[in-house]
Amino acid sequence: MITLDLRHVASPAVRDLLHLVNHPDFDRAQQQIERLGGCTEPVRLTGHTTTVDTTTGEVLHRYSTDTEPTGNLLTTCGNRRASRCPACSRLYATDTYHLIRAGLTGGKTVPDTVRTHPRVFATLTAPSFGPVHNRPDTRPCLCGTRHDPTDPLLGTPLNPATYDYVGAVLFNAHAGVLWARFTTYLRREIATRLGMTQKAARAALRVSFAKVAEYQKRGLVHFHAVIRLDGPDGSTQPPPPYATVAVLTDAIRAAAPRARISVTSDAIGERELTWGQQFDVREIAAFGTDSELTDQAVAAYVAKYATKSADASGALDRSLFCRPCQGRGATVLPHGTPLPCTACDGTGQARPLPQLAVARHVRQMIRTCWELGRLPEFDHLKLWKWAHMLGFRGHFSTKSRRYSVTLGALRDARLAWRTEQARAHTGLPEPDPTTTLVVGRWDYLGADYSPGAALLAAGVWHRKELERRFIAEGGS
């Protein structure tokens, strides 16, 4: 008989997994990991809660992480970036899909009649800051080469020395403001085409939208948006019959060129930021028609880009510095405690940029963020903080107030369902909110697994992916 001592041949992760599997309460540890659905960066918490009946003083329920096999409670990270956490990003994409589709076909508190409202799918792009390697339809690139779709040169400047990196970074930093100005001009253009004052137009109809930001290969963001015309109360009310798709389309094409932002600086002079000349506006057809641009296809397309993030541009998915002080030498918390800055040497002089495993073009955009971030006139852009996103600091998915259901409402519904399932499993009665008090304290420990638990989480994610693909393929 041969005995093998795994302590000398197994990796640390395997040894930790064996230790976890042999734990007397392994089932509870596995249950926690299963509940996370494959989250790669779970938040570890330690603490306790006590549920008390305020009328009798009776303790209805008590929980403490001291009873957990690992001494802490795991909860999902909730990160929407696919490069950081595939599991949580897929959940975010699913929520975004339902949010977008509810505004197109109804459901989730939105009436089905919303599908009769005029709606279009619009794409607004960034302007040119210099010629880049691309793949024209009928001719080679300007460099004389027909690039392969996976060629890393795509999107990079033909001549980096003359490329306007300053303009590119400033466009990213102002993209959210530029979108806000576009929506303002859009409402004005609609009123003009209807022969109405802006006040009268606001009383007759409402412009609703939902959009996501996508990075192009050249490191610039552009926006995909569902834009819809409603009555003055939003999705529950149709717009007047004279507010048609044609009116909406013409107004979008007229409003996009009018949206402009002037940026002035002694260091860089005056710049005018605008949308690119290439933009697309197409009507969204109802599901079941022959058109490729159906409401279901648009919702799936938008949800995909809600989590794709900067993957296409090669940008980083986390901040380079956790506490940049914007050149002031220190970061001060609200209660007055100074914190050491991770972006400068404590005197306001920027530290050298770290070695980054990114393409040369991306590195230059990050360096430009770094240099512009030193200028006082750009303090409000927080370019040091958002250098990893190439200057873009807006939300990747936003919507107008009356477009459809909110992401928060979807999360609340999921939380209520999970709470009900947990209550049914434990046999605890539903507490009366008027006579029940929950007292507790939670402390943050970190965002990671132990090596062995990480192996179990990877297995959970792999299994769920296989199940998802099986269902997507019709169960065959």
Short mmCIF file of C-alpha atoms in Angstrom, two decimals:
data_model
loop_
_atom_site.label_atom_id
_atom_site.label_comp_id
_atom_site.label_asym_id
_atom_site.label_seq_id
_atom_site.Cartn_x
_atom_site.Cartn_y
_atom_site.Cartn_z
CA MET A 1 0.00 0.00 0.00
CA ILE A 2 1.36 3.42 -1.00
CA THR A 3 0.50 6.51 1.07
CA LEU A 4 0.75 9.92 -0.63
CA ASP A 5 1.26 12.99 1.52
CA LEU A 6 -0.60 15.74 -0.35
CA ARG A 7 0.92 18.42 1.85
CA HIS A 8 4.16 18.12 -0.13
CA VAL A 9 2.76 17.85 -3.66
CA ALA A 10 -0.48 19.88 -3.70
CA SER A 11 -0.64 23.61 -4.37
CA PRO A 12 -1.59 25.98 -1.53
CA ALA A 13 -5.06 26.32 -3.08
CA VAL A 14 -5.61 22.57 -3.09
CA ARG A 15 -4.35 22.23 0.47
CA ASP A 16 -6.71 25.01 1.56
CA LEU A 17 -9.56 23.29 -0.28
CA LEU A 18 -8.85 20.01 1.50
CA HIS A 19 -8.82 21.85 4.82
CA LEU A 20 -12.17 23.48 4.00
CA VAL A 21 -13.77 20.22 2.83
CA ASN A 22 -12.75 18.49 6.04
CA HIS A 23 -14.24 21.24 8.19
CA PRO A 24 -17.09 19.93 10.41
CA ASP A 25 -19.43 22.62 9.06
CA PHE A 26 -18.37 22.43 5.41
CA ASP A 27 -22.00 22.29 4.22
CA ARG A 28 -22.61 25.79 5.56
CA ALA A 29 -19.43 27.13 3.93
CA GLN A 30 -20.44 25.56 0.62
CA GLN A 31 -23.94 27.02 0.97
CA GLN A 32 -22.50 30.53 1.28
CA ILE A 33 -20.35 30.08 -1.82
CA GLU A 34 -23.24 28.59 -3.82
CA ARG A 35 -25.46 31.52 -2.86
CA LEU A 36 -22.94 33.95 -4.39
CA GLY A 37 -23.42 32.36 -7.81
CA GLY A 38 -19.73 32.38 -8.72
CA CYS A 39 -18.87 35.95 -7.63
CA THR A 40 -15.09 36.34 -7.93
CA GLU A 41 -14.56 39.19 -5.43
CA PRO A 42 -17.05 38.66 -2.57
CA VAL A 43 -17.18 41.14 0.28
CA ARG A 44 -16.23 39.58 3.61
CA LEU A 45 -18.08 40.97 6.62
CA THR A 46 -17.97 40.28 10.32
CA GLY A 47 -20.64 41.34 12.77
CA HIS A 48 -24.00 40.48 14.28
CA THR A 49 -27.70 41.38 14.18
CA THR A 50 -30.45 41.03 16.76
CA THR A 51 -34.18 41.24 15.96
CA VAL A 52 -36.28 42.42 18.92
CA ASP A 53 -40.01 42.80 19.45
CA THR A 54 -40.28 46.34 20.79
CA THR A 55 -43.63 45.70 22.53
CA THR A 56 -42.48 42.70 24.61
CA GLY A 57 -38.69 42.98 24.52
CA GLU A 58 -38.50 39.42 23.21
CA VAL A 59 -35.50 38.53 21.05
CA LEU A 60 -37.02 37.09 17.88
CA HIS A 61 -33.79 36.21 16.11
CA ARG A 62 -30.08 36.55 16.65
CA TYR A 63 -27.26 36.07 14.14
CA SER A 64 -23.50 36.39 14.47
CA THR A 65 -20.67 35.57 12.10
CA ASP A 66 -19.00 33.80 15.04
CA THR A 67 -21.16 30.80 14.15
CA GLU A 68 -19.93 30.71 10.55
CA PRO A 69 -17.26 28.12 9.70
CA THR A 70 -14.96 30.83 8.30
CA GLY A 71 -15.85 33.45 10.91
CA ASN A 72 -17.30 35.87 8.36
CA LEU A 73 -20.26 36.39 6.06
CA LEU A 74 -19.81 36.56 2.28
CA THR A 75 -21.90 38.81 0.06
CA THR A 76 -21.63 39.54 -3.66
CA CYS A 77 -19.40 42.38 -4.86
CA GLY A 78 -22.02 43.72 -7.27
CA ASN A 79 -19.37 44.81 -9.79
CA ARG A 80 -20.81 45.38 -13.27
CA ARG A 81 -17.45 44.88 -15.07
CA ALA A 82 -17.17 41.53 -16.82
CA SER A 83 -13.38 41.72 -16.50
CA ARG A 84 -13.68 41.96 -12.70
CA CYS A 85 -16.59 39.65 -11.88
CA PRO A 86 -18.36 37.71 -14.66
CA ALA A 87 -21.13 36.53 -12.32
CA CYS A 88 -22.17 39.93 -10.97
CA SER A 89 -21.76 41.59 -14.36
CA ARG A 90 -24.12 39.04 -15.90
CA LEU A 91 -26.71 39.85 -13.24
CA TYR A 92 -26.25 43.56 -13.96
CA ALA A 93 -26.66 42.90 -17.68
CA THR A 94 -29.84 40.92 -17.03
CA ASP A 95 -31.28 43.76 -14.96
CA THR A 96 -30.34 46.26 -17.67
CA TYR A 97 -31.99 44.07 -20.32
CA HIS A 98 -35.26 44.00 -18.38
CA LEU A 99 -35.04 47.75 -17.72
CA ILE A 100 -34.55 48.53 -21.41
CA ARG A 101 -37.12 46.05 -22.67
CA ALA A 102 -39.76 47.19 -20.16
CA GLY A 103 -39.49 50.64 -21.74
CA LEU A 104 -40.04 49.11 -25.18
CA THR A 105 -42.68 46.43 -24.68
CA GLY A 106 -44.09 47.03 -21.20
CA GLY A 107 -43.95 45.01 -18.01
CA LYS A 108 -42.30 45.77 -14.64
CA THR A 109 -45.01 48.39 -13.83
CA VAL A 110 -44.84 49.80 -17.40
CA PRO A 111 -48.07 49.38 -19.44
CA ASP A 112 -47.99 47.32 -22.64
CA THR A 113 -49.25 50.31 -24.62
CA VAL A 114 -45.75 51.80 -24.46
CA ARG A 115 -44.83 49.72 -27.52
CA THR A 116 -47.03 52.01 -29.65
CA HIS A 117 -45.04 55.12 -28.73
CA PRO A 118 -42.56 56.53 -31.28
CA ARG A 119 -39.08 55.20 -30.42
CA VAL A 120 -35.70 55.09 -32.13
CA PHE A 121 -32.26 53.64 -31.50
CA ALA A 122 -29.58 56.34 -31.78
CA THR A 123 -25.78 56.11 -31.70
CA LEU A 124 -23.70 59.24 -31.07
CA THR A 125 -19.97 58.90 -31.65
CA ALA A 126 -16.83 60.87 -30.84
CA PRO A 127 -15.21 63.19 -33.40
CA SER A 128 -11.85 62.50 -35.01
CA PHE A 129 -8.69 63.54 -33.19
CA GLY A 130 -6.40 62.23 -35.90
CA PRO A 131 -6.37 59.37 -38.44
CA VAL A 132 -6.26 55.87 -36.94
CA HIS A 133 -5.83 52.35 -38.29
CA ASN A 134 -9.24 51.01 -39.31
CA ARG A 135 -11.01 48.56 -41.60
CA PRO A 136 -12.83 50.44 -44.41
CA ASP A 137 -15.44 48.43 -46.31
CA THR A 138 -14.10 48.86 -49.83
CA ARG A 139 -10.45 49.85 -49.54
CA PRO A 140 -7.36 49.22 -47.42
CA CYS A 141 -6.52 51.28 -44.36
CA LEU A 142 -4.65 54.54 -44.97
CA CYS A 143 -1.48 52.70 -43.96
CA GLY A 144 -1.96 50.47 -47.04
CA THR A 145 -2.84 47.32 -45.09
CA ARG A 146 -6.10 45.39 -44.86
CA HIS A 147 -6.18 44.77 -41.12
CA ASP A 148 -7.43 41.56 -39.57
CA PRO A 149 -10.36 42.12 -37.14
CA THR A 150 -8.10 41.13 -34.23
CA ASP A 151 -5.15 43.30 -35.28
CA PRO A 152 -3.96 45.24 -32.19
CA LEU A 153 -3.18 48.22 -34.43
CA LEU A 154 -6.88 48.89 -35.01
CA GLY A 155 -7.92 52.15 -33.37
CA THR A 156 -4.37 53.35 -32.75
CA PRO A 157 -3.10 56.56 -34.42
CA LEU A 158 -1.33 56.42 -37.74
CA ASN A 159 1.01 59.11 -36.39
CA PRO A 160 1.03 59.22 -32.56
CA ALA A 161 3.21 62.36 -32.63
CA THR A 162 0.42 64.42 -34.24
CA TYR A 163 -2.61 62.73 -32.67
CA ASP A 164 -4.66 65.08 -30.46
CA TYR A 165 -4.47 63.18 -27.18
CA VAL A 166 -5.48 66.27 -25.20
CA GLY A 167 -8.69 66.64 -27.19
CA ALA A 168 -9.43 62.91 -26.87
CA VAL A 169 -9.11 62.94 -23.08
CA LEU A 170 -11.14 66.13 -22.74
CA PHE A 171 -13.90 64.64 -24.92
CA ASN A 172 -14.11 61.58 -22.67
CA ALA A 173 -14.16 63.78 -19.57
CA HIS A 174 -17.01 65.93 -20.95
CA ALA A 175 -19.02 63.19 -22.70
CA GLY A 176 -21.68 63.13 -19.99
CA VAL A 177 -22.15 66.90 -20.10
CA LEU A 178 -22.25 66.78 -23.89
CA TRP A 179 -25.07 64.22 -23.71
CA ALA A 180 -27.00 66.47 -21.31
CA ARG A 181 -26.70 69.37 -23.75
CA PHE A 182 -27.82 67.12 -26.59
CA THR A 183 -31.02 66.22 -24.73
CA THR A 184 -31.68 69.92 -24.06
CA TYR A 185 -31.36 70.79 -27.74
CA LEU A 186 -33.41 67.72 -28.66
CA ARG A 187 -36.40 69.02 -26.72
CA ARG A 188 -35.99 72.43 -28.35
CA GLU A 189 -35.79 70.93 -31.84
CA ILE A 190 -38.93 68.85 -31.25
CA ALA A 191 -40.81 71.96 -30.14
CA THR A 192 -39.62 73.83 -33.24
CA ARG A 193 -40.77 71.07 -35.59
CA LEU A 194 -44.18 70.96 -33.95
CA GLY A 195 -44.53 74.74 -34.16
CA MET A 196 -44.84 75.04 -30.40
CA THR A 197 -43.12 76.94 -27.63
CA GLN A 198 -40.90 74.90 -25.36
CA LYS A 199 -43.37 75.36 -22.51
CA ALA A 200 -46.25 74.13 -24.63
CA ALA A 201 -44.20 71.17 -25.86
CA ARG A 202 -43.37 70.16 -22.28
CA ALA A 203 -47.06 70.22 -21.44
CA ALA A 204 -47.93 68.03 -24.44
CA LEU A 205 -45.18 65.39 -24.47
CA ARG A 206 -42.06 64.06 -22.78
CA VAL A 207 -38.76 62.77 -24.15
CA SER A 208 -37.70 59.56 -22.39
CA PHE A 209 -34.46 57.71 -22.95
CA ALA A 210 -32.09 55.01 -21.72
CA LYS A 211 -28.47 54.90 -22.84
CA VAL A 212 -25.20 53.06 -22.34
CA ALA A 213 -21.63 54.11 -23.04
CA GLU A 214 -19.29 51.97 -25.12
CA TYR A 215 -15.57 52.36 -25.68
CA GLN A 216 -14.35 52.30 -29.25
CA LYS A 217 -11.00 50.72 -30.06
CA ARG A 218 -9.46 54.18 -30.21
CA GLY A 219 -10.26 54.68 -26.51
CA LEU A 220 -13.14 57.11 -26.96
CA VAL A 221 -16.66 56.63 -25.64
CA HIS A 222 -19.80 56.82 -27.69
CA PHE A 223 -23.40 56.36 -26.62
CA HIS A 224 -26.13 53.94 -27.69
CA ALA A 225 -29.56 55.20 -26.70
CA VAL A 226 -33.21 54.24 -26.88
CA ILE A 227 -35.14 57.51 -27.26
CA ARG A 228 -38.93 57.52 -26.97
CA LEU A 229 -41.74 60.07 -27.10
CA ASP A 230 -44.38 59.87 -24.36
CA GLY A 231 -47.27 61.90 -23.10
CA PRO A 232 -46.54 64.44 -20.34
CA ASP A 233 -46.93 61.75 -17.63
CA GLY A 234 -44.34 59.43 -19.18
CA SER A 235 -44.69 55.80 -20.23
CA THR A 236 -48.28 55.52 -18.98
CA GLN A 237 -49.56 58.05 -21.50
CA PRO A 238 -49.16 58.15 -25.31
CA PRO A 239 -47.84 61.28 -27.00
CA PRO A 240 -50.13 63.38 -29.21
CA PRO A 241 -50.57 61.90 -32.72
CA TYR A 242 -48.52 64.64 -34.37
CA ALA A 243 -45.43 63.56 -32.37
CA THR A 244 -44.20 60.94 -34.83
CA VAL A 245 -41.05 58.92 -35.40
CA ALA A 246 -40.17 61.22 -38.30
CA VAL A 247 -40.34 64.27 -36.03
CA LEU A 248 -38.18 62.54 -33.43
CA THR A 249 -35.61 61.40 -36.01
CA ASP A 250 -35.31 64.84 -37.62
CA ALA A 251 -34.95 66.48 -34.20
CA ILE A 252 -32.15 64.12 -33.19
CA ARG A 253 -30.22 64.80 -36.39
CA ALA A 254 -30.57 68.53 -35.84
CA ALA A 255 -29.79 68.51 -32.10
CA ALA A 256 -26.58 66.46 -32.24
CA PRO A 257 -24.50 69.07 -34.16
CA ARG A 258 -25.77 71.88 -31.90
CA ALA A 259 -24.44 70.29 -28.70
CA ARG A 260 -21.05 71.91 -28.07
CA ILE A 261 -18.78 72.58 -25.11
CA SER A 262 -15.96 75.14 -25.06
CA VAL A 263 -12.93 74.38 -22.89
CA THR A 264 -10.41 77.15 -22.23
CA SER A 265 -7.01 76.80 -20.57
CA ASP A 266 -3.80 78.85 -20.66
CA ALA A 267 -1.88 75.60 -21.13
CA ILE A 268 -3.85 74.15 -24.05
CA GLY A 269 -5.72 77.16 -25.44
CA GLU A 270 -9.39 76.92 -26.40
CA ARG A 271 -11.04 73.69 -27.51
CA GLU A 272 -14.56 73.08 -28.77
CA LEU A 273 -15.92 69.61 -28.06
CA THR A 274 -18.67 68.19 -30.28
CA TRP A 275 -20.14 64.88 -31.37
CA GLY A 276 -18.66 63.12 -34.36
CA GLN A 277 -20.16 63.52 -37.81
CA GLN A 278 -21.01 59.82 -37.95
CA PHE A 279 -24.16 59.04 -36.01
CA ASP A 280 -27.04 56.69 -36.63
CA VAL A 281 -30.78 56.95 -35.94
CA ARG A 282 -33.11 54.07 -36.74
CA GLU A 283 -36.70 53.29 -35.84
CA ILE A 284 -37.23 50.35 -33.48
CA ALA A 285 -39.73 47.86 -34.86
CA ALA A 286 -42.09 45.75 -32.78
CA PHE A 287 -41.09 42.21 -31.87
CA GLY A 288 -42.26 39.65 -34.43
CA THR A 289 -41.68 41.83 -37.49
CA ASP A 290 -39.16 41.17 -40.25
CA SER A 291 -36.94 44.04 -39.13
CA GLU A 292 -33.61 43.17 -37.51
CA LEU A 293 -33.86 46.15 -35.16
CA THR A 294 -36.63 44.83 -32.92
CA ASP A 295 -37.28 45.82 -29.33
CA GLN A 296 -35.84 42.51 -28.08
CA ALA A 297 -32.68 42.87 -30.17
CA VAL A 298 -32.13 46.44 -28.98
CA ALA A 299 -32.57 45.47 -25.33
CA ALA A 300 -30.06 42.63 -25.68
CA TYR A 301 -27.60 44.88 -27.53
CA VAL A 302 -27.76 47.63 -24.91
CA ALA A 303 -27.46 45.17 -22.01
CA LYS A 304 -24.31 43.68 -23.54
CA TYR A 305 -22.56 47.04 -23.61
CA ALA A 306 -23.69 47.87 -20.08
CA THR A 307 -21.08 45.39 -18.81
CA LYS A 308 -18.58 45.36 -21.65
CA SER A 309 -16.99 48.49 -20.16
CA ALA A 310 -13.56 49.39 -21.49
CA ASP A 311 -12.61 45.88 -22.59
CA ALA A 312 -12.57 46.83 -26.28
CA SER A 313 -10.27 49.81 -25.69
CA GLY A 314 -7.77 47.90 -23.57
CA ALA A 315 -8.20 50.34 -20.68
CA LEU A 316 -7.83 49.29 -17.05
CA ASP A 317 -10.73 48.08 -14.94
CA ARG A 318 -9.65 49.63 -11.64
CA SER A 319 -8.23 52.90 -10.42
CA LEU A 320 -4.48 53.46 -10.57
CA PHE A 321 -4.52 55.31 -7.27
CA CYS A 322 -7.01 54.83 -4.48
CA ARG A 323 -6.74 58.34 -2.97
CA PRO A 324 -5.52 60.97 -5.47
CA CYS A 325 -5.41 64.43 -3.89
CA GLN A 326 -5.46 66.40 -7.17
CA GLY A 327 -2.12 68.03 -6.40
CA ARG A 328 -2.99 69.35 -2.96
CA GLY A 329 -0.61 67.03 -1.15
CA ALA A 330 -3.16 65.32 1.11
CA THR A 331 -6.71 64.01 1.19
CA VAL A 332 -8.79 65.14 4.18
CA LEU A 333 -11.81 63.18 5.35
CA PRO A 334 -14.99 65.04 6.44
CA HIS A 335 -14.07 64.71 10.11
CA GLY A 336 -10.68 66.32 9.45
CA THR A 337 -8.38 63.29 9.38
CA PRO A 338 -5.68 63.62 6.69
CA LEU A 339 -4.89 60.56 4.61
CA PRO A 340 -1.66 59.98 2.71
CA CYS A 341 -2.08 60.45 -1.01
CA THR A 342 -1.25 57.47 -3.20
CA ALA A 343 -0.92 59.63 -6.32
CA CYS A 344 1.72 62.11 -5.21
CA ASP A 345 4.70 62.30 -2.86
CA GLY A 346 2.83 64.31 -0.22
CA THR A 347 3.83 67.72 -1.55
CA GLY A 348 1.58 67.72 -4.59
CA GLN A 349 4.27 66.51 -6.99
CA ALA A 350 2.88 63.62 -9.02
CA ARG A 351 4.52 60.27 -8.65
CA PRO A 352 5.72 58.55 -11.82
CA LEU A 353 3.05 56.47 -13.48
CA PRO A 354 3.41 52.77 -12.67
CA GLN A 355 4.40 50.25 -15.31
CA LEU A 356 1.16 49.29 -17.04
CA ALA A 357 0.50 46.23 -19.16
CA VAL A 358 -1.52 48.16 -21.74
CA ALA A 359 -1.05 49.19 -25.35
CA ARG A 360 1.07 52.23 -26.16
CA HIS A 361 -1.96 54.23 -27.28
CA VAL A 362 -3.82 53.57 -24.02
CA ARG A 363 -0.72 54.38 -21.98
CA GLN A 364 -0.41 57.72 -23.74
CA MET A 365 -4.04 58.58 -23.00
CA ILE A 366 -3.46 57.72 -19.33
CA ARG A 367 -0.31 59.87 -19.33
CA THR A 368 -2.32 62.74 -20.86
CA CYS A 369 -4.92 62.40 -18.09
CA TRP A 370 -2.05 62.57 -15.62
CA GLU A 371 -0.57 65.71 -17.15
CA LEU A 372 -3.90 67.54 -17.54
CA GLY A 373 -4.84 66.55 -13.99
CA ARG A 374 -2.00 68.71 -12.66
CA LEU A 375 -3.64 71.87 -14.05
CA PRO A 376 -5.86 73.71 -11.53
CA GLU A 377 -8.47 74.55 -14.19
CA PHE A 378 -9.16 70.83 -14.63
CA ASP A 379 -9.46 69.93 -10.94
CA HIS A 380 -13.21 69.42 -11.30
CA LEU A 381 -12.65 66.71 -13.95
CA LYS A 382 -10.71 64.53 -11.46
CA LEU A 383 -8.53 63.21 -14.25
CA TRP A 384 -6.08 61.57 -11.83
CA LYS A 385 -8.88 59.52 -10.32
CA TRP A 386 -10.31 58.55 -13.71
CA ALA A 387 -7.06 58.10 -15.62
CA HIS A 388 -7.68 54.34 -15.78
CA MET A 389 -10.91 55.09 -17.69
CA LEU A 390 -9.06 57.43 -20.07
CA GLY A 391 -10.80 60.44 -18.55
CA PHE A 392 -14.41 59.22 -18.78
CA ARG A 393 -16.11 59.67 -15.41
CA GLY A 394 -19.78 59.26 -16.26
CA HIS A 395 -22.15 56.39 -15.59
CA PHE A 396 -22.08 53.59 -18.13
CA SER A 397 -25.85 53.22 -18.12
CA THR A 398 -28.39 55.94 -17.37
CA LYS A 399 -32.03 56.61 -18.08
CA SER A 400 -34.52 59.41 -17.78
CA ARG A 401 -36.88 59.33 -14.81
CA ARG A 402 -40.01 58.11 -16.60
CA TYR A 403 -38.43 55.69 -19.08
CA SER A 404 -39.24 52.49 -17.15
CA VAL A 405 -38.52 50.63 -13.92
CA THR A 406 -35.29 51.42 -12.05
CA LEU A 407 -32.38 49.10 -11.30
CA GLY A 408 -33.01 49.77 -7.62
CA ALA A 409 -36.58 48.49 -7.91
CA LEU A 410 -35.35 45.30 -9.60
CA ARG A 411 -32.78 44.77 -6.85
CA ASP A 412 -35.40 45.39 -4.16
CA ALA A 413 -37.72 42.82 -5.73
CA ARG A 414 -34.90 40.26 -5.84
CA LEU A 415 -33.97 41.01 -2.22
CA ALA A 416 -37.58 40.59 -1.10
CA TRP A 417 -37.79 37.24 -2.89
CA ARG A 418 -34.56 35.99 -1.35
CA THR A 419 -35.64 37.17 2.10
CA GLU A 420 -38.91 35.31 1.75
CA GLN A 421 -37.09 32.16 0.65
CA ALA A 422 -34.70 32.37 3.59
CA ARG A 423 -37.57 32.98 6.01
CA ALA A 424 -39.46 29.95 4.67
CA HIS A 425 -36.30 27.83 5.01
CA THR A 426 -35.67 28.83 8.63
CA GLY A 427 -39.34 28.80 9.66
CA LEU A 428 -39.19 32.34 11.05
CA PRO A 429 -42.43 34.35 10.86
CA GLU A 430 -42.55 37.55 8.87
CA PRO A 431 -41.74 40.40 11.28
CA ASP A 432 -44.15 43.26 11.87
CA PRO A 433 -42.27 46.40 10.76
CA THR A 434 -44.20 48.54 13.26
CA THR A 435 -43.13 46.49 16.30
CA THR A 436 -39.82 44.98 15.19
CA LEU A 437 -36.39 46.51 15.67
CA VAL A 438 -33.21 45.16 14.08
CA VAL A 439 -29.96 46.16 15.79
CA GLY A 440 -26.59 45.16 14.45
CA ARG A 441 -23.05 46.05 13.51
CA TRP A 442 -21.00 45.05 10.48
CA ASP A 443 -17.30 45.52 9.76
CA TYR A 444 -15.58 45.20 6.40
CA LEU A 445 -12.76 42.62 6.28
CA GLY A 446 -11.86 42.52 2.59
CA ALA A 447 -13.01 41.42 -0.85
CA ASP A 448 -11.66 37.98 -1.67
CA TYR A 449 -11.88 34.24 -1.06
CA SER A 450 -9.47 31.94 0.61
CA PRO A 451 -7.55 29.97 -2.07
CA GLY A 452 -9.64 26.85 -1.55
CA ALA A 453 -12.95 28.72 -1.55
CA ALA A 454 -11.92 30.40 -4.81
CA LEU A 455 -11.70 26.95 -6.44
CA LEU A 456 -15.21 26.12 -5.25
CA ALA A 457 -16.53 29.48 -6.55
CA ALA A 458 -14.94 28.86 -9.96
CA GLY A 459 -16.72 25.52 -10.11
CA VAL A 460 -20.04 27.18 -9.26
CA TRP A 461 -19.57 29.75 -12.04
CA HIS A 462 -18.57 27.09 -14.56
CA ARG A 463 -21.64 24.97 -13.73
CA LYS A 464 -23.99 27.94 -14.00
CA GLU A 465 -22.48 28.90 -17.36
CA LEU A 466 -23.07 25.39 -18.67
CA GLU A 467 -26.67 25.54 -17.45
CA ARG A 468 -27.18 28.93 -19.10
CA ARG A 469 -25.77 27.74 -22.43
CA PHE A 470 -27.88 24.60 -22.25
CA ILE A 471 -31.03 26.70 -21.82
CA ALA A 472 -29.95 29.19 -24.51
CA GLU A 473 -29.52 26.32 -26.98
CA GLY A 474 -33.03 25.10 -26.32
CA GLY A 475 -32.04 22.38 -23.89
CA SER A 476 -30.64 20.21 -26.64
#
